[in-house]
mmCIF file of C-alpha atoms and ligand atoms in Angstrom:
data_model
loop_
_atom_site.group_PDB
_atom_site.id
_atom_site.type_symbol
_atom_site.label_atom_id
_atom_site.label_comp_id
_atom_site.label_asym_id
_atom_site.label_seq_id
_atom_site.Cartn_x
_atom_site.Cartn_y
_atom_site.Cartn_z
ATOM 1 C CA UNK A 112 -9.219 -9.500 28.571
ATOM 2 C CA UNK A 113 -5.651 -10.677 28.443
ATOM 3 C CA UNK A 114 -3.851 -9.496 25.303
ATOM 4 C CA UNK A 115 -2.613 -12.999 24.514
ATOM 5 C CA UNK A 116 -6.199 -14.280 24.420
ATOM 6 C CA UNK A 117 -7.341 -11.639 21.953
ATOM 7 C CA UNK A 118 -8.902 -12.737 18.702
ATOM 8 C CA UNK A 119 -8.184 -10.703 15.585
ATOM 9 C CA UNK A 120 -10.254 -10.757 12.405
ATOM 10 C CA UNK A 121 -8.581 -9.721 9.156
ATOM 11 C CA UNK A 122 -10.527 -8.811 6.026
ATOM 12 C CA UNK A 123 -8.395 -10.020 3.114
ATOM 13 C CA UNK A 124 -5.994 -12.949 3.138
ATOM 14 C CA UNK A 125 -3.296 -11.781 0.725
ATOM 15 C CA UNK A 126 0.403 -11.378 1.449
ATOM 16 C CA UNK A 127 -0.161 -8.337 3.679
ATOM 17 C CA UNK A 128 -2.582 -10.336 5.804
ATOM 18 C CA UNK A 129 -0.123 -13.224 5.922
ATOM 19 C CA UNK A 130 2.672 -10.963 7.161
ATOM 20 C CA UNK A 131 0.330 -9.452 9.794
ATOM 21 C CA UNK A 132 -0.482 -12.963 11.023
ATOM 22 C CA UNK A 133 3.198 -13.902 11.315
ATOM 23 C CA UNK A 134 3.614 -11.005 13.755
ATOM 24 C CA UNK A 135 0.338 -11.626 15.589
ATOM 25 C CA UNK A 136 1.304 -15.251 16.131
ATOM 26 C CA UNK A 137 4.373 -14.133 18.069
ATOM 27 C CA UNK A 138 1.913 -12.875 20.694
ATOM 28 C CA UNK A 139 -0.159 -16.045 20.506
ATOM 29 C CA UNK A 140 -3.243 -14.302 19.106
ATOM 30 C CA UNK A 141 -6.114 -16.188 17.459
ATOM 31 C CA UNK A 142 -6.568 -15.110 13.847
ATOM 32 C CA UNK A 143 -9.586 -15.450 11.585
ATOM 33 C CA UNK A 144 -9.339 -14.339 7.968
ATOM 34 C CA UNK A 145 -12.102 -13.447 5.506
ATOM 35 C CA UNK A 146 -11.134 -13.963 1.858
ATOM 36 C CA UNK A 147 -12.868 -15.146 -1.318
ATOM 37 C CA UNK A 148 -10.110 -17.679 -2.090
ATOM 38 C CA UNK A 149 -9.679 -20.883 -0.071
ATOM 39 C CA UNK A 150 -5.993 -21.005 -1.056
ATOM 40 C CA UNK A 151 -5.164 -17.329 -0.335
ATOM 41 C CA UNK A 152 -1.652 -16.652 1.086
ATOM 42 C CA UNK A 153 -2.977 -16.373 4.669
ATOM 43 C CA UNK A 154 -4.803 -19.711 4.493
ATOM 44 C CA UNK A 155 -1.716 -21.705 5.466
ATOM 45 C CA UNK A 156 -1.169 -19.908 8.785
ATOM 46 C CA UNK A 157 -4.464 -18.455 10.054
ATOM 47 C CA UNK A 158 -6.482 -20.266 12.729
ATOM 48 C CA UNK A 159 -9.728 -19.972 10.847
ATOM 49 C CA UNK A 160 -10.553 -18.997 7.268
ATOM 50 C CA UNK A 161 -13.964 -17.787 6.151
ATOM 51 C CA UNK A 162 -14.316 -18.101 2.396
ATOM 52 C CA UNK A 163 -16.834 -15.534 1.166
ATOM 53 C CA UNK A 164 -17.227 -12.735 -1.329
ATOM 54 C CA UNK A 165 -15.924 -9.445 0.084
ATOM 55 C CA UNK A 166 -19.098 -7.677 -1.066
ATOM 56 C CA UNK A 167 -21.435 -9.912 0.974
ATOM 57 C CA UNK A 168 -22.448 -8.971 4.490
ATOM 58 C CA UNK A 169 -22.617 -12.634 5.561
ATOM 59 C CA UNK A 170 -18.844 -13.153 5.553
ATOM 60 C CA UNK A 171 -18.251 -10.023 7.648
ATOM 61 C CA UNK A 172 -20.928 -11.079 10.140
ATOM 62 C CA UNK A 173 -19.303 -14.487 10.482
ATOM 63 C CA UNK A 174 -15.874 -12.856 10.907
ATOM 64 C CA UNK A 175 -17.192 -10.644 13.709
ATOM 65 C CA UNK A 176 -18.277 -13.719 15.694
ATOM 66 C CA UNK A 177 -14.642 -14.835 15.912
ATOM 67 C CA UNK A 178 -12.940 -11.487 16.512
ATOM 68 C CA UNK A 179 -12.503 -8.997 19.362
ATOM 69 C CA UNK A 180 -10.851 -6.546 16.952
ATOM 70 C CA UNK A 181 -11.300 -6.415 13.178
ATOM 71 C CA UNK A 182 -8.742 -4.959 10.783
ATOM 72 C CA UNK A 183 -8.125 -5.189 7.052
ATOM 73 C CA UNK A 184 -5.191 -5.620 4.668
ATOM 74 C CA UNK A 185 -6.909 -4.219 1.603
ATOM 75 C CA UNK A 186 -9.066 -1.119 1.100
ATOM 76 C CA UNK A 187 -11.397 -2.239 -1.682
ATOM 77 C CA UNK A 188 -13.769 -3.940 0.742
ATOM 78 C CA UNK A 189 -17.379 -3.378 1.802
ATOM 79 C CA UNK A 190 -17.815 -0.180 3.824
ATOM 80 C CA UNK A 191 -21.590 -0.802 4.321
ATOM 81 C CA UNK A 192 -20.857 -4.246 5.814
ATOM 82 C CA UNK A 193 -18.183 -2.857 8.145
ATOM 83 C CA UNK A 194 -20.439 0.063 9.101
ATOM 84 C CA UNK A 195 -23.110 -2.399 10.140
ATOM 85 C CA UNK A 196 -20.625 -4.235 12.349
ATOM 86 C CA UNK A 197 -19.320 -0.969 13.823
ATOM 87 C CA UNK A 198 -22.893 0.124 14.654
ATOM 88 C CA UNK A 199 -23.392 -3.262 16.319
ATOM 89 C CA UNK A 200 -20.509 -2.464 18.701
ATOM 90 C CA UNK A 201 -17.667 -4.303 16.966
ATOM 91 C CA UNK A 202 -14.241 -2.694 17.086
ATOM 92 C CA UNK A 203 -12.746 -1.982 13.660
ATOM 93 C CA UNK A 204 -9.338 -0.361 13.149
ATOM 94 C CA UNK A 205 -8.614 1.770 11.155
ATOM 95 C CA UNK A 206 -12.124 3.199 11.613
ATOM 96 C CA UNK A 207 -14.716 2.699 8.908
ATOM 97 C CA UNK A 208 -15.060 6.462 8.440
ATOM 98 C CA UNK A 209 -11.358 6.768 7.587
ATOM 99 C CA UNK A 210 -11.682 3.826 5.184
ATOM 100 C CA UNK A 211 -14.690 5.464 3.511
ATOM 101 C CA UNK A 212 -12.741 8.686 2.938
ATOM 102 C CA UNK A 213 -9.629 6.922 1.677
ATOM 103 C CA UNK A 214 -11.531 4.555 -0.655
ATOM 104 C CA UNK A 215 -12.455 7.451 -2.910
ATOM 105 C CA UNK A 216 -9.402 9.291 -4.279
ATOM 106 C CA UNK A 217 -11.389 12.483 -4.847
ATOM 107 C CA UNK A 218 -12.765 12.525 -1.288
ATOM 108 C CA UNK A 219 -9.319 11.577 0.038
ATOM 109 C CA UNK A 220 -7.606 14.425 -1.848
ATOM 110 C CA UNK A 221 -10.292 16.863 -0.695
ATOM 111 C CA UNK A 222 -9.769 15.848 2.956
ATOM 112 C CA UNK A 223 -5.985 16.231 2.642
ATOM 113 C CA UNK A 224 -6.284 19.605 0.903
ATOM 114 C CA UNK A 225 -8.706 20.857 3.579
ATOM 115 C CA UNK A 226 -6.123 19.946 6.225
ATOM 116 C CA UNK A 227 -3.477 21.989 4.390
ATOM 117 C CA UNK A 228 -1.553 18.960 3.102
ATOM 118 C CA UNK A 229 -0.199 19.543 -0.427
ATOM 119 C CA UNK A 230 -1.824 17.406 -3.142
ATOM 120 C CA UNK A 231 -1.695 17.845 -6.932
ATOM 121 C CA UNK A 232 -4.609 19.917 -8.329
ATOM 122 C CA UNK A 233 -7.578 17.628 -8.979
ATOM 123 C CA UNK A 234 -11.170 17.738 -10.213
ATOM 124 C CA UNK A 235 -14.048 15.391 -11.028
ATOM 125 C CA UNK A 236 -14.839 14.906 -14.727
ATOM 126 C CA UNK A 237 -17.692 13.119 -16.469
ATOM 127 C CA UNK A 238 -16.856 13.402 -20.183
ATOM 128 C CA UNK A 239 -14.074 14.032 -22.694
ATOM 129 C CA UNK A 240 -14.992 17.712 -23.182
ATOM 130 C CA UNK A 241 -14.353 18.344 -19.500
ATOM 131 C CA UNK A 242 -11.019 16.505 -19.672
ATOM 132 C CA UNK A 243 -10.023 18.685 -22.671
ATOM 133 C CA UNK A 244 -11.004 21.771 -20.692
ATOM 134 C CA UNK A 245 -8.587 20.774 -17.894
ATOM 135 C CA UNK A 246 -5.912 20.088 -20.505
ATOM 136 C CA UNK A 247 -5.873 23.765 -21.562
ATOM 137 C CA UNK A 248 -2.677 25.591 -20.570
ATOM 138 C CA UNK A 249 -4.619 28.058 -18.409
ATOM 139 C CA UNK A 250 -6.004 25.039 -16.491
ATOM 140 C CA UNK A 251 -3.892 21.951 -15.512
ATOM 141 C CA UNK A 252 -2.375 21.672 -19.003
ATOM 142 C CA UNK A 253 -0.884 18.498 -20.499
ATOM 143 C CA UNK A 254 0.315 15.992 -19.482
ATOM 144 C CA UNK A 255 -2.403 15.234 -16.948
ATOM 145 C CA UNK A 256 -3.512 12.085 -15.169
ATOM 146 C CA UNK A 257 -6.962 10.563 -15.519
ATOM 147 C CA UNK A 258 -7.956 8.314 -12.603
ATOM 148 C CA UNK A 259 -10.949 6.316 -11.427
ATOM 149 C CA UNK A 260 -11.851 7.646 -7.980
ATOM 150 C CA UNK A 261 -12.211 4.151 -6.496
ATOM 151 C CA UNK A 262 -11.172 0.546 -6.943
ATOM 152 C CA UNK A 263 -7.707 1.206 -8.435
ATOM 153 C CA UNK A 264 -4.459 -0.435 -7.354
ATOM 154 C CA UNK A 265 -1.023 -1.050 -8.895
ATOM 155 C CA UNK A 266 -1.784 1.561 -11.548
ATOM 156 C CA UNK A 267 -5.044 -0.070 -12.620
ATOM 157 C CA UNK A 268 -7.451 2.832 -12.777
ATOM 158 C CA UNK A 269 -4.794 5.351 -13.839
ATOM 159 C CA UNK A 270 -4.292 6.612 -17.411
ATOM 160 C CA UNK A 271 -1.756 9.277 -18.345
ATOM 161 C CA UNK A 272 -3.003 11.819 -20.882
ATOM 162 C CA UNK A 273 0.119 13.183 -22.570
ATOM 163 C CA UNK A 274 -1.600 15.337 -25.176
ATOM 164 C CA UNK A 275 -5.110 16.166 -26.325
ATOM 165 C CA UNK A 276 -4.873 13.207 -28.743
ATOM 166 C CA UNK A 277 -4.810 10.768 -25.786
ATOM 167 C CA UNK A 278 -8.028 12.021 -24.200
ATOM 168 C CA UNK A 279 -10.433 9.641 -25.957
ATOM 169 C CA UNK A 280 -8.208 6.569 -25.430
ATOM 170 C CA UNK A 281 -7.648 7.319 -21.743
ATOM 171 C CA UNK A 282 -11.375 7.897 -21.201
ATOM 172 C CA UNK A 283 -12.152 4.639 -23.000
ATOM 173 C CA UNK A 284 -9.426 2.753 -21.087
ATOM 174 C CA UNK A 285 -10.951 3.746 -17.742
ATOM 175 C CA UNK A 286 -14.443 2.636 -18.670
ATOM 176 C CA UNK A 287 -15.822 5.698 -20.516
ATOM 177 C CA UNK A 288 -17.108 7.368 -17.386
ATOM 178 C CA UNK A 289 -19.151 4.410 -16.086
ATOM 179 C CA UNK A 290 -17.041 4.709 -12.938
ATOM 180 C CA UNK A 291 -16.505 8.124 -11.379
ATOM 181 C CA UNK A 292 -13.381 9.788 -12.845
ATOM 182 C CA UNK A 293 -11.083 12.605 -11.823
ATOM 183 C CA UNK A 294 -8.271 14.505 -13.493
ATOM 184 C CA UNK A 295 -5.085 15.339 -11.667
ATOM 185 C CA UNK A 296 -2.328 17.767 -12.497
ATOM 186 C CA UNK A 297 0.844 15.923 -13.537
ATOM 187 C CA UNK A 298 3.641 16.304 -10.998
ATOM 188 C CA UNK A 299 7.057 16.534 -12.608
ATOM 189 C CA UNK A 300 8.726 14.491 -9.898
ATOM 190 C CA UNK A 301 12.382 13.674 -9.270
ATOM 191 C CA UNK A 302 11.498 10.793 -6.957
ATOM 192 C CA UNK A 303 8.547 8.799 -5.664
ATOM 193 C CA UNK A 304 8.800 8.341 -1.919
ATOM 194 C CA UNK A 305 6.649 6.878 0.826
ATOM 195 C CA UNK A 306 6.498 6.908 4.588
ATOM 196 C CA UNK A 307 4.957 4.228 6.765
ATOM 197 C CA UNK A 308 3.546 5.576 10.004
ATOM 198 C CA UNK A 309 1.468 4.191 12.860
ATOM 199 C CA UNK A 310 -1.044 5.758 15.178
ATOM 200 C CA UNK A 311 -2.290 4.227 18.385
ATOM 201 C CA UNK A 312 -5.653 4.267 20.114
ATOM 202 C CA UNK A 313 -4.640 7.210 22.317
ATOM 203 C CA UNK A 314 -3.316 9.164 19.305
ATOM 204 C CA UNK A 315 0.364 8.343 19.870
ATOM 205 C CA UNK A 316 2.408 8.062 16.690
ATOM 206 C CA UNK A 317 5.491 6.323 15.326
ATOM 207 C CA UNK A 318 6.982 7.207 11.948
ATOM 208 C CA UNK A 319 9.367 5.091 9.853
ATOM 209 C CA UNK A 320 12.200 6.443 7.676
ATOM 210 C CA UNK A 321 11.498 7.716 4.159
ATOM 211 C CA UNK A 322 11.546 5.052 1.440
ATOM 212 C CA UNK A 323 12.440 5.725 -2.192
ATOM 213 C CA UNK A 324 10.345 3.756 -4.663
ATOM 214 C CA UNK A 325 10.840 2.804 -8.294
ATOM 215 C CA UNK A 326 7.844 1.601 -10.278
ATOM 216 C CA UNK A 327 7.867 -0.361 -13.524
ATOM 217 C CA UNK A 328 4.615 -0.233 -15.482
ATOM 218 C CA UNK A 329 3.035 1.473 -12.424
ATOM 219 C CA UNK A 330 3.775 -1.562 -10.183
ATOM 220 C CA UNK A 331 6.271 -1.122 -7.359
ATOM 221 C CA UNK A 332 9.595 -2.638 -8.373
ATOM 222 C CA UNK A 333 12.189 -1.544 -5.811
ATOM 223 C CA UNK A 334 12.253 0.262 -2.457
ATOM 224 C CA UNK A 335 15.498 1.754 -1.182
ATOM 225 C CA UNK A 336 15.905 2.994 2.399
ATOM 226 C CA UNK A 337 17.181 5.472 3.383
ATOM 227 C CA UNK A 338 15.907 7.515 0.447
ATOM 228 C CA UNK A 339 18.656 9.446 -1.295
ATOM 229 C CA UNK A 340 17.099 12.869 -0.615
ATOM 230 C CA UNK A 341 18.080 15.919 1.440
ATOM 231 C CA UNK A 342 17.517 15.948 5.187
ATOM 232 C CA UNK A 343 15.105 18.818 4.688
ATOM 233 C CA UNK A 344 12.984 16.822 2.210
ATOM 234 C CA UNK A 345 13.137 13.775 4.464
ATOM 235 C CA UNK A 346 11.899 15.729 7.479
ATOM 236 C CA UNK A 347 9.164 17.335 5.426
ATOM 237 C CA UNK A 348 7.961 13.927 4.133
ATOM 238 C CA UNK A 349 7.869 12.509 7.666
ATOM 239 C CA UNK A 350 5.953 15.541 8.933
ATOM 240 C CA UNK A 351 3.397 15.092 6.159
ATOM 241 C CA UNK A 352 2.952 11.379 6.939
ATOM 242 C CA UNK A 353 2.509 12.241 10.608
ATOM 243 C CA UNK A 354 -0.108 14.869 9.808
ATOM 244 C CA UNK A 355 -1.946 12.507 7.420
ATOM 245 C CA UNK A 356 -2.658 10.139 10.283
ATOM 246 C CA UNK A 357 -4.184 12.914 12.352
ATOM 247 C CA UNK A 358 -6.405 13.907 9.408
ATOM 248 C CA UNK A 359 -7.873 10.416 9.205
ATOM 249 C CA UNK A 360 -7.721 9.840 12.968
ATOM 250 C CA UNK A 361 -6.422 6.442 11.973
ATOM 251 C CA UNK A 362 -5.526 3.645 14.341
ATOM 252 C CA UNK A 363 -3.043 1.252 12.802
ATOM 253 C CA UNK A 364 -0.350 1.432 10.143
ATOM 254 C CA UNK A 365 -0.772 3.888 7.268
ATOM 255 C CA UNK A 366 1.315 4.458 4.161
ATOM 256 C CA UNK A 367 1.567 7.895 2.579
ATOM 257 C CA UNK A 368 2.878 7.801 -0.989
ATOM 258 C CA UNK A 369 4.332 11.102 -2.139
ATOM 259 C CA UNK A 370 6.027 12.810 -5.059
ATOM 260 C CA UNK A 371 9.187 14.803 -4.466
ATOM 261 C CA UNK A 372 8.809 17.326 -7.281
ATOM 262 C CA UNK A 373 11.776 18.685 -9.244
ATOM 263 C CA UNK A 374 11.209 22.076 -7.599
ATOM 264 C CA UNK A 375 11.609 20.472 -4.144
ATOM 265 C CA UNK A 376 7.910 20.536 -3.220
ATOM 266 C CA UNK A 377 6.339 17.375 -1.809
ATOM 267 C CA UNK A 378 2.811 16.313 -2.825
ATOM 268 C CA UNK A 379 0.799 13.424 -1.439
ATOM 269 C CA UNK A 380 -0.200 10.975 -4.172
ATOM 270 C CA UNK A 381 -2.273 8.619 -2.069
ATOM 271 C CA UNK A 382 -2.753 7.150 1.362
ATOM 272 C CA UNK A 383 -3.273 3.472 2.210
ATOM 273 C CA UNK A 384 -4.912 2.664 5.569
ATOM 274 C CA UNK A 385 -2.801 -0.469 6.053
ATOM 275 C CA UNK A 386 0.735 -1.837 5.877
ATOM 276 C CA UNK A 387 2.123 -1.344 2.381
ATOM 277 C CA UNK A 388 4.417 -3.033 -0.120
ATOM 278 C CA UNK A 389 6.865 -0.126 0.192
ATOM 279 C CA UNK A 390 7.143 -0.914 3.915
ATOM 280 C CA UNK A 391 8.282 -4.532 3.535
ATOM 281 C CA UNK A 392 11.864 -3.396 4.076
ATOM 282 C CA UNK A 393 10.919 -2.786 7.744
ATOM 283 C CA UNK A 394 10.908 -6.572 8.358
ATOM 284 C CA UNK A 395 14.693 -6.751 8.079
ATOM 285 C CA UNK A 396 15.563 -3.060 8.260
ATOM 286 C CA UNK A 397 13.842 -2.000 11.483
ATOM 287 C CA UNK A 398 13.575 -3.374 14.990
ATOM 288 C CA UNK A 399 9.761 -3.462 14.877
ATOM 289 C CA UNK A 400 8.267 -3.883 11.425
ATOM 290 C CA UNK A 401 5.138 -2.287 9.965
ATOM 291 C CA UNK A 402 3.029 -5.410 10.567
ATOM 292 C CA UNK A 403 4.063 -5.775 14.184
ATOM 293 C CA UNK A 404 3.323 -2.116 14.896
ATOM 294 C CA UNK A 405 -0.037 -2.466 13.162
ATOM 295 C CA UNK A 406 -0.952 -5.301 15.506
ATOM 296 C CA UNK A 407 0.372 -3.332 18.492
ATOM 297 C CA UNK A 408 -1.699 -0.286 17.418
ATOM 298 C CA UNK A 409 -5.016 -2.111 17.135
ATOM 299 C CA UNK A 410 -4.447 -3.823 20.503
ATOM 300 C CA UNK A 411 -3.647 -0.523 22.237
ATOM 301 C CA UNK A 412 -0.028 -1.518 22.951
ATOM 302 C CA UNK A 413 3.015 0.820 22.870
ATOM 303 C CA UNK A 414 4.963 0.838 19.597
ATOM 304 C CA UNK A 415 8.267 -0.844 18.863
ATOM 305 C CA UNK A 416 11.211 1.159 17.512
ATOM 306 C CA UNK A 417 10.708 2.353 13.924
ATOM 307 C CA UNK A 418 14.335 3.428 13.425
ATOM 308 C CA UNK A 419 16.433 1.960 10.619
ATOM 309 C CA UNK A 420 19.045 -0.583 11.730
ATOM 310 C CA UNK A 421 20.958 -0.445 8.453
ATOM 311 C CA UNK A 422 20.349 0.369 4.754
ATOM 312 C CA UNK A 423 17.799 -1.985 3.181
ATOM 313 C CA UNK A 424 16.636 -2.620 -0.378
ATOM 314 C CA UNK A 425 13.437 -4.478 -1.210
ATOM 315 C CA UNK A 426 12.797 -5.932 -4.653
ATOM 316 C CA UNK A 427 9.389 -7.287 -5.661
ATOM 317 C CA UNK A 428 9.206 -10.708 -7.286
ATOM 318 C CA UNK A 429 6.548 -10.424 -9.973
ATOM 319 C CA UNK A 430 5.435 -13.409 -12.029
ATOM 320 C CA UNK A 431 7.343 -13.418 -15.316
ATOM 321 C CA UNK A 432 5.028 -15.825 -17.097
ATOM 322 C CA UNK A 433 1.717 -17.633 -16.564
ATOM 323 C CA UNK A 434 1.496 -21.139 -15.086
ATOM 324 C CA UNK A 435 2.390 -23.131 -11.979
ATOM 325 C CA UNK A 436 4.720 -20.920 -9.951
ATOM 326 C CA UNK A 437 8.404 -21.863 -9.871
ATOM 327 C CA UNK A 438 11.006 -19.991 -7.827
ATOM 328 C CA UNK A 439 14.502 -19.724 -9.304
ATOM 329 C CA UNK A 440 17.770 -18.772 -7.635
ATOM 330 C CA UNK A 441 16.921 -19.229 -3.944
ATOM 331 C CA UNK A 442 20.108 -21.068 -3.073
ATOM 332 C CA UNK A 443 22.266 -18.552 -4.873
ATOM 333 C CA UNK A 444 20.470 -15.703 -3.115
ATOM 334 C CA UNK A 445 21.051 -17.365 0.261
ATOM 335 C CA UNK A 446 24.764 -17.660 -0.441
ATOM 336 C CA UNK A 447 24.652 -14.052 0.687
ATOM 337 C CA UNK A 448 23.692 -14.105 4.384
ATOM 338 C CA UNK A 449 22.270 -10.587 4.113
ATOM 339 C CA UNK A 450 19.434 -11.618 1.805
ATOM 340 C CA UNK A 451 15.961 -12.679 2.901
ATOM 341 C CA UNK A 452 13.460 -14.123 0.430
ATOM 342 C CA UNK A 453 9.714 -13.975 1.102
ATOM 343 C CA UNK A 454 7.376 -16.184 -0.916
ATOM 344 C CA UNK A 455 3.674 -15.467 -0.556
ATOM 345 C CA UNK A 456 2.430 -18.961 -1.388
ATOM 346 C CA UNK A 457 0.396 -18.232 -4.521
ATOM 347 C CA UNK A 458 0.433 -21.426 -6.572
ATOM 348 C CA UNK A 459 -0.306 -19.754 -9.915
ATOM 349 C CA UNK A 460 2.152 -17.321 -11.435
ATOM 350 C CA UNK A 461 0.715 -14.634 -13.707
ATOM 351 C CA UNK A 462 2.660 -11.969 -15.564
ATOM 352 C CA UNK A 463 3.032 -8.997 -13.202
ATOM 353 C CA UNK A 464 1.413 -10.766 -10.194
ATOM 354 C CA UNK A 465 3.089 -10.070 -6.857
ATOM 355 C CA UNK A 466 4.446 -13.505 -5.903
ATOM 356 C CA UNK A 467 7.043 -12.564 -3.303
ATOM 357 C CA UNK A 468 9.888 -10.176 -2.596
ATOM 358 C CA UNK A 469 13.434 -10.184 -1.298
ATOM 359 C CA UNK A 470 15.281 -7.768 0.915
ATOM 360 C CA UNK A 471 19.001 -7.120 1.028
ATOM 361 C CA UNK A 472 20.575 -5.356 4.002
ATOM 362 C CA UNK A 473 24.118 -4.085 4.328
ATOM 363 C CA UNK A 474 26.417 -1.538 5.850
ATOM 364 C CA UNK A 475 26.697 0.718 2.834
ATOM 365 C CA UNK A 476 23.646 1.862 0.885
ATOM 366 C CA UNK A 477 25.612 1.817 -2.394
ATOM 367 C CA UNK A 478 26.750 -1.809 -2.035
ATOM 368 C CA UNK A 479 23.317 -2.930 -0.848
ATOM 369 C CA UNK A 480 21.635 -1.410 -3.898
ATOM 370 C CA UNK A 481 24.260 -2.993 -6.186
ATOM 371 C CA UNK A 482 23.749 -6.437 -4.634
ATOM 372 C CA UNK A 483 19.944 -6.146 -4.789
ATOM 373 C CA UNK A 484 20.048 -5.220 -8.473
ATOM 374 C CA UNK A 485 22.492 -8.058 -9.304
ATOM 375 C CA UNK A 486 20.105 -10.545 -7.686
ATOM 376 C CA UNK A 487 17.257 -9.447 -9.964
ATOM 377 C CA UNK A 488 18.696 -11.620 -12.720
ATOM 378 C CA UNK A 489 18.957 -14.592 -10.346
ATOM 379 C CA UNK A 490 15.934 -14.650 -8.017
ATOM 380 C CA UNK A 491 12.877 -14.902 -10.254
ATOM 381 C CA UNK A 492 9.437 -16.456 -10.401
ATOM 382 C CA UNK A 493 8.236 -18.047 -13.615
ATOM 383 C CA UNK A 494 5.120 -19.995 -14.557
ATOM 384 C CA UNK A 495 5.425 -23.542 -15.866
HETATM 385 P P1 ADP B 228 -2.545 3.156 -7.887
HETATM 386 O O1 ADP B 228 -3.415 3.577 -6.753
HETATM 387 O O2 ADP B 228 -3.243 2.274 -8.861
HETATM 388 O O3 ADP B 228 -1.212 2.617 -7.447
HETATM 389 P P2 ADP B 228 -1.468 5.800 -8.375
HETATM 390 O O4 ADP B 228 -2.416 6.928 -8.206
HETATM 391 O O5 ADP B 228 -0.490 5.565 -7.272
HETATM 392 O O6 ADP B 228 -2.262 4.484 -8.734
HETATM 393 O O7 ADP B 228 -0.666 6.007 -9.720
HETATM 394 C C1 ADP B 228 0.241 5.044 -10.241
HETATM 395 C C2 ADP B 228 1.499 5.739 -10.723
HETATM 396 O O8 ADP B 228 1.165 6.749 -11.692
HETATM 397 C C3 ADP B 228 2.231 6.494 -9.620
HETATM 398 O O9 ADP B 228 3.082 5.630 -8.906
HETATM 399 C C4 ADP B 228 2.994 7.537 -10.433
HETATM 400 O O10 ADP B 228 4.155 6.973 -11.019
HETATM 401 C C5 ADP B 228 2.010 7.882 -11.530
HETATM 402 N N1 ADP B 228 1.188 9.052 -11.138
HETATM 403 C C6 ADP B 228 -0.005 9.046 -10.515
HETATM 404 N N2 ADP B 228 -0.476 10.285 -10.285
HETATM 405 C C7 ADP B 228 0.439 11.136 -10.803
HETATM 406 C C8 ADP B 228 0.540 12.570 -10.893
HETATM 407 N N3 ADP B 228 -0.423 13.375 -10.450
HETATM 408 N N4 ADP B 228 1.653 13.075 -11.472
HETATM 409 C C9 ADP B 228 2.639 12.272 -11.951
HETATM 410 N N5 ADP B 228 2.598 10.934 -11.915
HETATM 411 C C10 ADP B 228 1.519 10.346 -11.341
#
């Protein structure tokens, strides 16, 4: 079949899906999206939208009727439904087996550890006594991190346990063990970094530069590229991201989030089997962005260049208040020709909701960071 006649199905119609579609449309592909919300960000640009609960098989079955290749923009989706489609001969990238492994943080960490990739020490726990046991100095010690093994995102499903006094609260906060929980050794990191990488159907790979991420209240706030780290650390992070893709035998774009510890060691925090918020800088910063290379990967096409054209800084636009979304400061931002603003099209602003982002590019990393930070006071999204 001609590439240009291919039909792609995307599970999830959020901003990541929308940005995938923008790239797919350049090749004239036909896109069907499955999402529970009729007004999801992708709804304005996809060819067909199937509105259905992401836990119901029916929506996935309908999606498969309109797609030659199925992909997803979100990992908390139904593995049993996708497995059924895969068994029925439908092509799904990244594979359902890699999604199943990645969906559970414990299983994911175990797979990475088995492959010799450094991860913080981790263990399953079912009650507060076990958490206290891991808090002992001869074990992980405090602080430690308590996490739900599945369903978490943007720090939901993560509770830091600073001292023994926090154990009960953290356990309660994460649902008192109703969901499976794990403890993780706390990594005393100097920086949080991530690497976007792509793997093709024949196993070929393309790796993007290392991004440096700042989180506020466990939600990504700013991504700066290139990361201000040594060449040695940068090479090590890229090697790890490359190896991660071989572990999961993934086809598509993957993001490996890592900690650069104060002692110089690098540990993988988590892997996302999809384009990632920390890779949005690639739209302006690289010749071929993470969404384009994802589409190329799942169609079996060669990759576009992942090299950085110039320093880039991405700042997330989170809702500052609840209500009808209102964007402030666009004109002022565009007075600088090196700024691009992306608005996802969510009509309702909620405090902390990802509503859009902007990217600033420039010749010098220092000036680009300065400009991006200045704009934070100007480009904002509020609810009215
Ligand atoms: P989510 O999947 O919800 O984004 P993460 O596992 O990435 O959750 O954790 C959210 C944040 O918590 C991380 O960005 C990091 O700042 C912090 N964190 C998570 N695990 C650890 C750890 N083992 N050591 C230190 N900080 C951690």
